[in-house]
PDB file of C-alpha atoms in Angstrom:
ATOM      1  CA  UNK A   1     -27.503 -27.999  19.762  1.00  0.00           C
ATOM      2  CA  UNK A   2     -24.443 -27.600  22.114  1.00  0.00           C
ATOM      3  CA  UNK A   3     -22.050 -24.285  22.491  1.00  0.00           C
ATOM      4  CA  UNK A   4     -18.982 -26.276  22.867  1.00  0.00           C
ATOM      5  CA  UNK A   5     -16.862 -27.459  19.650  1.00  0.00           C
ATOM      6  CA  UNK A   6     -17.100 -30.760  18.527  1.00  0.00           C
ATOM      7  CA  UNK A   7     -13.207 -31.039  18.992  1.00  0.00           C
ATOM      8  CA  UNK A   8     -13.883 -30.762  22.526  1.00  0.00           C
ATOM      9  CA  UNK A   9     -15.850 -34.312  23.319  1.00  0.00           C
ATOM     10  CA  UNK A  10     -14.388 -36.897  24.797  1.00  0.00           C
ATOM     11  CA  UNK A  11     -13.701 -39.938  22.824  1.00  0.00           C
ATOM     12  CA  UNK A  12     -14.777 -43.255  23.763  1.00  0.00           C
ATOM     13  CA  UNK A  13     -12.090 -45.429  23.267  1.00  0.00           C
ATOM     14  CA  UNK A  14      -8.188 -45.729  21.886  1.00  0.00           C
ATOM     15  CA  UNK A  15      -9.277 -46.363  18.641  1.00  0.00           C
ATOM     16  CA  UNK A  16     -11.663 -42.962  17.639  1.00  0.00           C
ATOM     17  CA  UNK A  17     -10.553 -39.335  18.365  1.00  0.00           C
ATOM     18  CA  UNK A  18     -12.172 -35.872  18.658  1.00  0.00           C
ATOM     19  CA  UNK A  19      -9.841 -34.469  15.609  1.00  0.00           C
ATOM     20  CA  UNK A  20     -11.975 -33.976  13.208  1.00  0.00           C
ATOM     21  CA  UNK A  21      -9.031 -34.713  10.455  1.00  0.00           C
ATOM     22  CA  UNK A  22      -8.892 -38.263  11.531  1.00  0.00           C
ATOM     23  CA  UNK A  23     -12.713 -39.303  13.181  1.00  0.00           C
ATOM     24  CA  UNK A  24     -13.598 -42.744  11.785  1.00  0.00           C
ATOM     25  CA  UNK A  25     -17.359 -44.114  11.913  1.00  0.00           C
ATOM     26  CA  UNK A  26     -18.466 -44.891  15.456  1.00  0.00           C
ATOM     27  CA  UNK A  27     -18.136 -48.433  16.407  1.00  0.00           C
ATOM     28  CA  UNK A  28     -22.114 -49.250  16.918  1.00  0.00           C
ATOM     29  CA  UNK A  29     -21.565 -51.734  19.914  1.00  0.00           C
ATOM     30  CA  UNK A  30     -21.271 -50.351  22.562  1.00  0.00           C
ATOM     31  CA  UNK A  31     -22.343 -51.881  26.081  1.00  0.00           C
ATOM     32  CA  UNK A  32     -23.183 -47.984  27.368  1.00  0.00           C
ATOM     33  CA  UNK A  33     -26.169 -46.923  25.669  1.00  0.00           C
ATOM     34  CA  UNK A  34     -25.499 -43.342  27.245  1.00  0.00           C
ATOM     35  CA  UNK A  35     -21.735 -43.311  26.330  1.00  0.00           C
ATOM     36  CA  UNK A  36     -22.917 -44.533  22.806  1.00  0.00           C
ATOM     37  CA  UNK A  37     -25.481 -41.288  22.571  1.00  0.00           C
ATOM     38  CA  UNK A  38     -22.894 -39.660  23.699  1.00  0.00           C
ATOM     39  CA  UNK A  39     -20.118 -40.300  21.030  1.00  0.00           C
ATOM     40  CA  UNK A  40     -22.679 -40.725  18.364  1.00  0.00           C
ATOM     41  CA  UNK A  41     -23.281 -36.469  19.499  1.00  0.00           C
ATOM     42  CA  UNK A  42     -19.904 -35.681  18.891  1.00  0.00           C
ATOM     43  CA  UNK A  43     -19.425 -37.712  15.648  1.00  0.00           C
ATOM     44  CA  UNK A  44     -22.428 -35.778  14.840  1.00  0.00           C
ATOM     45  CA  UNK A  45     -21.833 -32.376  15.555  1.00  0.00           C
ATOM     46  CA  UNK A  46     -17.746 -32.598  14.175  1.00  0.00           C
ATOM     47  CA  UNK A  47     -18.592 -33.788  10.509  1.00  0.00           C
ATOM     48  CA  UNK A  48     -22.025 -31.757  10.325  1.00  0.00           C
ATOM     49  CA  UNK A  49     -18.967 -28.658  11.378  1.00  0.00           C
ATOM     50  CA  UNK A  50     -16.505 -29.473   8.646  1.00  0.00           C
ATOM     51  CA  UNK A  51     -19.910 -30.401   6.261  1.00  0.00           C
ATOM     52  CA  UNK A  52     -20.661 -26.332   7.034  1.00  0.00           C
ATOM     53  CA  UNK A  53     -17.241 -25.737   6.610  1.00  0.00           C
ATOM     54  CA  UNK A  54     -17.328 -26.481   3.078  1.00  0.00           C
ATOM     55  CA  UNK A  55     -19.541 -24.091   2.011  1.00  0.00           C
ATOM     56  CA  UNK A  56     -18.215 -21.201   3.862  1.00  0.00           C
ATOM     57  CA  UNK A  57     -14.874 -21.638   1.244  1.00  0.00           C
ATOM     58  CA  UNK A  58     -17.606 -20.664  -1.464  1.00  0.00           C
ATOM     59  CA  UNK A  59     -19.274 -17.999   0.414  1.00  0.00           C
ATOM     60  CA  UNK A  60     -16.518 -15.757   0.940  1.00  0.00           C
TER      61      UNK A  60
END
């Protein structure tokens, strides 16, 4: 996918953020299909991140 951490994205509006502690579900209704693709990505990649994450802890 993409090189650069999920943290990293832009967020669309006040009401979601790029911390991964606090991301909420992406609002679906958004009037910029691209900006929409675009958040969607980055909701995406930072919960499939911390989903990885997990396993790591019983890896090591």
């Amino acid at each position: 996918m993409s090189s650069m951490p999920a943290t990293q994205y832009k967020a669309i509006d006040d009401d979601t953020t790029t911390d991964t502690s606090f991301l909420r579900t992406p609002q679906l209704n958004c009037s910029d299909p691209e900006a929409l693709r675009q958040h969607i990505l980055a909701y995406f990649l930072a919960t499939w991140t911390r989903y990885e994450s997990l396993f790591e802890t019983m890896t090591d």
